Short mmCIF file of C-alpha atoms and ligand atoms in Angstrom, two decimals:
data_model
loop_
_atom_site.label_atom_id
_atom_site.label_comp_id
_atom_site.label_asym_id
_atom_site.label_seq_id
_atom_site.Cartn_x
_atom_site.Cartn_y
_atom_site.Cartn_z
CA UNK A 1 13.00 5.52 1.71
CA UNK A 2 11.60 2.43 3.32
CA UNK A 3 9.52 4.28 5.84
CA UNK A 4 7.71 6.37 3.27
CA UNK A 5 4.56 4.28 3.52
CA UNK A 6 4.74 3.21 7.12
CA UNK A 7 1.78 5.26 8.21
CA UNK A 8 0.39 2.66 10.57
CA UNK A 9 -0.71 0.57 7.64
CA UNK A 10 -2.89 3.23 6.14
CA UNK A 11 -2.43 6.19 3.91
CA UNK A 12 -3.76 9.49 4.99
CA UNK A 13 -5.75 11.93 2.99
CA UNK A 14 -4.69 11.61 -0.56
CA UNK A 15 -4.56 14.56 -2.83
CA UNK A 16 -6.87 17.50 -2.87
CA UNK A 17 -9.81 17.65 -5.20
CA UNK A 18 -9.34 19.26 -8.56
CA UNK A 19 -12.45 19.98 -10.54
CA UNK A 20 -14.18 18.49 -7.54
CA UNK A 21 -17.30 16.54 -6.98
CA UNK A 22 -16.28 12.90 -7.30
CA UNK A 23 -16.03 11.01 -4.02
CA UNK A 24 -14.62 7.56 -3.37
CA UNK A 25 -14.94 4.71 -0.92
CA UNK A 26 -13.09 1.41 -0.84
CA UNK A 27 -9.77 2.81 -2.01
CA UNK A 28 -8.25 2.24 1.42
CA UNK A 29 -7.81 5.93 2.03
CA UNK A 30 -11.12 6.78 3.62
CA UNK A 31 -13.81 5.29 5.77
CA UNK A 32 -16.38 7.69 4.43
CA UNK A 33 -17.14 9.25 1.10
CA UNK A 34 -16.72 12.70 2.54
CA UNK A 35 -13.10 12.24 3.55
CA UNK A 36 -11.59 11.71 0.18
CA UNK A 37 -12.21 13.46 -3.06
CA UNK A 38 -11.04 12.03 -6.32
CA UNK A 39 -9.06 13.93 -8.87
CA UNK A 40 -10.45 14.63 -12.25
CA UNK A 41 -8.23 14.34 -15.24
CA UNK A 42 -8.62 15.75 -18.67
CA UNK A 43 -11.20 14.77 -21.25
CA UNK A 44 -10.96 15.47 -24.90
CA UNK A 45 -12.92 16.57 -27.89
CA UNK A 46 -13.89 14.25 -30.66
CA UNK A 47 -15.76 15.13 -33.81
CA UNK A 48 -18.92 13.45 -34.96
CA UNK A 49 -20.14 13.74 -38.53
CA UNK A 50 -22.51 16.56 -37.68
CA UNK A 51 -21.80 18.03 -34.29
CA UNK A 52 -18.96 18.10 -31.87
CA UNK A 53 -19.28 15.68 -28.99
CA UNK A 54 -17.12 15.61 -25.93
CA UNK A 55 -15.60 12.57 -24.31
CA UNK A 56 -16.15 12.43 -20.56
CA UNK A 57 -13.22 13.34 -18.36
CA UNK A 58 -11.05 10.67 -16.76
CA UNK A 59 -11.34 10.37 -13.01
CA UNK A 60 -8.16 9.64 -11.04
CA UNK A 61 -7.65 8.29 -7.54
CA UNK A 62 -5.08 6.43 -5.48
CA UNK A 63 -5.86 2.93 -4.23
CA UNK A 64 -4.05 1.44 -1.22
CA UNK A 65 -3.25 -2.27 -1.45
CA UNK A 66 -1.63 -4.56 1.10
CA UNK A 67 1.64 -6.30 0.24
CA UNK A 68 -0.26 -9.60 0.14
CA UNK A 69 -2.69 -8.16 -2.43
CA UNK A 70 0.18 -6.75 -4.47
CA UNK A 71 1.81 -10.18 -4.55
CA UNK A 72 -1.22 -12.40 -5.11
CA UNK A 73 -3.75 -10.03 -6.68
CA UNK A 74 -7.27 -9.33 -5.49
CA UNK A 75 -10.62 -7.89 -6.43
CA UNK A 76 -11.64 -4.69 -4.69
CA UNK A 77 -14.96 -2.92 -4.50
CA UNK A 78 -14.43 0.75 -5.20
CA UNK A 79 -17.43 3.01 -4.78
CA UNK A 80 -17.71 6.37 -6.50
CA UNK A 81 -20.23 9.06 -5.83
CA UNK A 82 -20.43 11.80 -8.39
CA UNK A 83 -22.76 14.49 -9.60
CA UNK A 84 -24.92 13.66 -12.61
CA UNK A 85 -27.53 15.73 -14.38
CA UNK A 86 -30.86 15.89 -12.54
CA UNK A 87 -33.49 13.86 -14.42
CA UNK A 88 -36.33 16.02 -13.17
CA UNK A 89 -35.17 19.40 -14.50
CA UNK A 90 -32.65 18.13 -17.08
CA UNK A 91 -29.98 20.13 -15.35
CA UNK A 92 -31.69 23.51 -15.47
CA UNK A 93 -32.25 23.58 -11.70
CA UNK A 94 -35.72 25.07 -12.04
CA UNK A 95 -39.27 23.75 -12.14
CA UNK A 96 -41.29 26.51 -13.69
CA UNK A 97 -40.44 29.57 -11.61
CA UNK A 98 -39.35 27.62 -8.55
CA UNK A 99 -36.19 25.68 -7.76
CA UNK A 100 -36.37 22.04 -8.84
CA UNK A 101 -37.48 20.03 -5.75
CA UNK A 102 -35.43 16.98 -6.75
CA UNK A 103 -32.03 18.66 -6.89
CA UNK A 104 -32.81 21.73 -4.81
CA UNK A 105 -31.99 23.98 -7.75
CA UNK A 106 -28.42 22.83 -8.31
CA UNK A 107 -29.25 20.99 -11.53
CA UNK A 108 -27.45 17.83 -10.47
CA UNK A 109 -27.87 14.95 -8.06
CA UNK A 110 -25.27 12.61 -6.57
CA UNK A 111 -25.17 9.10 -7.98
CA UNK A 112 -23.33 6.18 -6.36
CA UNK A 113 -21.74 3.35 -8.31
CA UNK A 114 -19.64 0.44 -7.14
CA UNK A 115 -17.05 -1.09 -9.45
CA UNK A 116 -15.20 -4.35 -8.94
CA UNK A 117 -11.57 -3.49 -9.64
CA UNK A 118 -9.18 -6.35 -10.33
CA UNK A 119 -5.71 -5.89 -8.84
CA UNK A 120 -3.46 -8.18 -10.89
CA UNK A 121 -0.90 -10.40 -9.15
CA UNK A 122 2.67 -9.13 -9.14
CA UNK A 123 2.23 -5.38 -8.98
CA UNK A 124 4.28 -2.67 -7.29
CA UNK A 125 4.04 0.89 -6.06
CA UNK A 126 2.87 3.46 -8.58
CA UNK A 127 1.31 1.13 -11.16
CA UNK A 128 -1.69 2.68 -12.90
CA UNK A 129 -4.84 0.66 -13.45
CA UNK A 130 -7.30 1.85 -16.08
CA UNK A 131 -10.95 0.93 -15.63
CA UNK A 132 -12.40 1.67 -19.03
CA UNK A 133 -15.57 3.74 -19.30
CA UNK A 134 -15.97 4.37 -15.56
CA UNK A 135 -15.02 8.02 -15.57
CA UNK A 136 -17.31 10.96 -16.21
CA UNK A 137 -20.15 10.66 -18.70
CA UNK A 138 -19.57 12.19 -22.11
CA UNK A 139 -21.77 14.86 -23.62
CA UNK A 140 -23.34 15.05 -27.06
CA UNK A 141 -22.92 11.30 -27.55
CA UNK A 142 -19.27 11.30 -26.53
CA UNK A 143 -17.76 8.28 -24.84
CA UNK A 144 -17.39 8.23 -21.06
CA UNK A 145 -13.95 8.84 -19.57
CA UNK A 146 -11.96 6.19 -17.73
CA UNK A 147 -11.29 5.59 -14.06
CA UNK A 148 -7.53 5.72 -13.45
CA UNK A 149 -6.31 4.19 -10.20
CA UNK A 150 -2.73 4.61 -8.99
CA UNK A 151 -1.52 1.78 -6.78
CA UNK A 152 -0.05 2.67 -3.39
CA UNK A 153 1.42 0.00 -1.14
CA UNK A 154 0.03 0.15 2.37
CA UNK A 155 2.45 -0.07 5.29
CA UNK A 156 3.06 -3.54 6.73
CA UNK A 157 3.75 -4.42 10.39
CA UNK A 158 6.63 -6.78 9.50
CA UNK A 159 8.18 -5.63 6.25
CA UNK A 160 9.68 -2.53 4.71
CA UNK A 161 9.65 -2.30 0.92
CA UNK A 162 12.22 -1.16 -1.59
CA UNK A 163 11.09 -1.76 -5.17
CA UNK A 164 10.41 -5.52 -5.15
CA UNK A 165 12.62 -6.35 -2.15
CA UNK A 166 11.31 -6.74 1.38
CA UNK A 167 13.26 -6.09 4.59
CA UNK A 168 12.60 -7.73 7.93
CA UNK A 169 14.28 -7.01 11.27
CA UNK A 170 15.15 -10.21 13.16
CA UNK A 171 15.96 -10.10 16.87
CA UNK A 172 18.62 -12.55 18.10
CA UNK A 173 19.85 -13.51 21.54
CA UNK A 174 23.63 -12.92 21.96
CA UNK A 175 24.33 -16.67 22.07
CA UNK A 176 22.32 -17.23 18.86
CA UNK A 177 24.52 -14.65 17.12
CA UNK A 178 27.69 -16.27 18.52
CA UNK A 179 26.84 -19.94 18.11
CA UNK A 180 24.50 -19.77 15.12
CA UNK A 181 20.88 -20.87 15.11
CA UNK A 182 17.95 -21.99 13.01
CA UNK A 183 15.08 -19.52 13.32
CA UNK A 184 11.70 -19.03 11.70
CA UNK A 185 10.97 -15.76 9.94
CA UNK A 186 7.69 -14.56 8.41
CA UNK A 187 7.22 -14.08 4.67
CA UNK A 188 4.13 -12.96 2.75
CA UNK A 189 3.40 -16.66 2.24
CA UNK A 190 3.95 -18.09 5.71
CA UNK A 191 7.05 -18.72 7.79
CA UNK A 192 10.34 -20.13 6.53
CA UNK A 193 13.35 -21.49 8.40
CA UNK A 194 16.63 -19.66 8.00
CA UNK A 195 20.08 -20.52 9.25
CA UNK A 196 21.94 -17.92 11.27
CA UNK A 197 25.66 -18.60 10.75
CA UNK A 198 27.94 -18.67 13.82
CA UNK A 199 29.53 -15.27 14.48
CA UNK A 200 26.71 -13.21 12.96
CA UNK A 201 27.04 -9.49 13.67
CA UNK A 202 24.22 -7.05 14.32
CA UNK A 203 23.08 -5.50 11.03
CA UNK A 204 23.96 -8.53 8.90
CA UNK A 205 21.80 -8.95 5.79
CA UNK A 206 20.65 -12.50 5.17
CA UNK A 207 18.99 -13.01 1.80
CA UNK A 208 15.97 -15.26 1.35
CA UNK A 209 15.75 -15.51 -2.43
CA UNK A 210 12.48 -15.06 -4.26
CA UNK A 211 10.39 -14.07 -1.25
CA UNK A 212 9.90 -10.42 -2.18
CA UNK A 213 7.18 -8.82 -4.28
CA UNK A 214 6.49 -9.85 -7.86
CA UNK A 215 7.04 -7.77 -10.97
CA UNK A 216 6.92 -8.81 -14.61
CA UNK A 217 6.99 -12.49 -13.72
CA UNK A 218 10.05 -12.23 -11.45
CA UNK A 219 10.25 -12.09 -7.68
CA UNK A 220 12.29 -9.81 -5.46
CA UNK A 221 14.10 -11.07 -2.36
CA UNK A 222 13.47 -10.91 1.36
CA UNK A 223 16.39 -9.47 3.33
CA UNK A 224 16.57 -10.42 6.99
CA UNK A 225 18.45 -7.77 8.97
CA UNK A 226 19.81 -9.05 12.27
CA UNK A 227 19.52 -7.20 15.55
CA UNK A 228 21.12 -8.51 18.73
CA UNK A 229 19.03 -8.01 21.83
CA UNK A 230 20.46 -8.01 25.32
CA UNK A 231 18.42 -8.53 28.48
CA UNK A 232 17.86 -5.28 30.36
CA UNK A 233 17.30 -7.16 33.60
CA UNK A 234 18.80 -10.51 34.57
CA UNK A 235 17.78 -12.90 37.29
CA UNK A 236 20.23 -14.41 39.72
CA UNK A 237 20.99 -17.59 37.80
CA UNK A 238 21.40 -15.73 34.48
CA UNK A 239 23.67 -13.21 36.16
CA UNK A 240 25.89 -16.02 37.40
CA UNK A 241 26.19 -17.35 33.83
CA UNK A 242 27.10 -13.93 32.39
CA UNK A 243 29.64 -13.36 35.17
CA UNK A 244 31.25 -16.70 34.52
CA UNK A 245 31.46 -15.82 30.83
CA UNK A 246 32.92 -12.39 31.66
CA UNK A 247 35.59 -13.91 33.88
CA UNK A 248 36.58 -16.73 31.55
CA UNK A 249 36.05 -15.44 28.00
CA UNK A 250 39.06 -14.54 25.86
CA UNK A 251 36.95 -12.30 23.62
CA UNK A 252 38.41 -8.76 23.47
CA UNK A 253 36.02 -6.59 21.44
CA UNK A 254 38.28 -3.49 21.54
CA UNK A 255 41.53 -5.16 20.60
CA UNK A 256 42.77 -6.18 17.18
ZN1 ZN B 301 -33.41 19.20 -10.73
#
């Protein structure tokens, strides 16, 4: 549904670690490395002439992008922190008979890397971006794995999203709905004027063509959904106007 991503503009959590160890920052899901762990995908074997080498595993994560980024594209810094073999002990974890002082005996140290990830213009929810060679290191001369990022659209204060269409709730005064009006509504590229036809009901869908998200060179639409607001308190002069309308109007909402 439309509200699926309306988490105050920010995704929570992400998925649990599998295989563990790789941490991310800059994906929009975490403020700190410690709060989000990437997923590790599968690697694969490949045969060299002499010995078997192993390609590094792919590393997967979700990346949250704003609707503006999804429409226009952007470049994002994504930081990864992952365990690599300790240079001091070559991964053995020991220095003579004692634990290696560099890695504390674990055989690995954490290394941080920042990658500039290009978000192309005109993307939508669920698209997978492959950053070649930025996954886990291979062994035995094998190629490194890839970094696979799955695009998630962040919630937006103004718009709900359904595929490439956007939905915006527009509040109208009763007389605007009755008489018609020209009003300004926001889009991802600034405001546009739309015409409210006379006699517009609450819940009407007004289409603004081509103002949705992009996908494969085409654009979705923006749907403006009308809501009619009534004043909860009226001053003396307004009350007099409403009372005059009530006494003189021929409108019968519950007849015919
Ligand atoms: Zn070590």
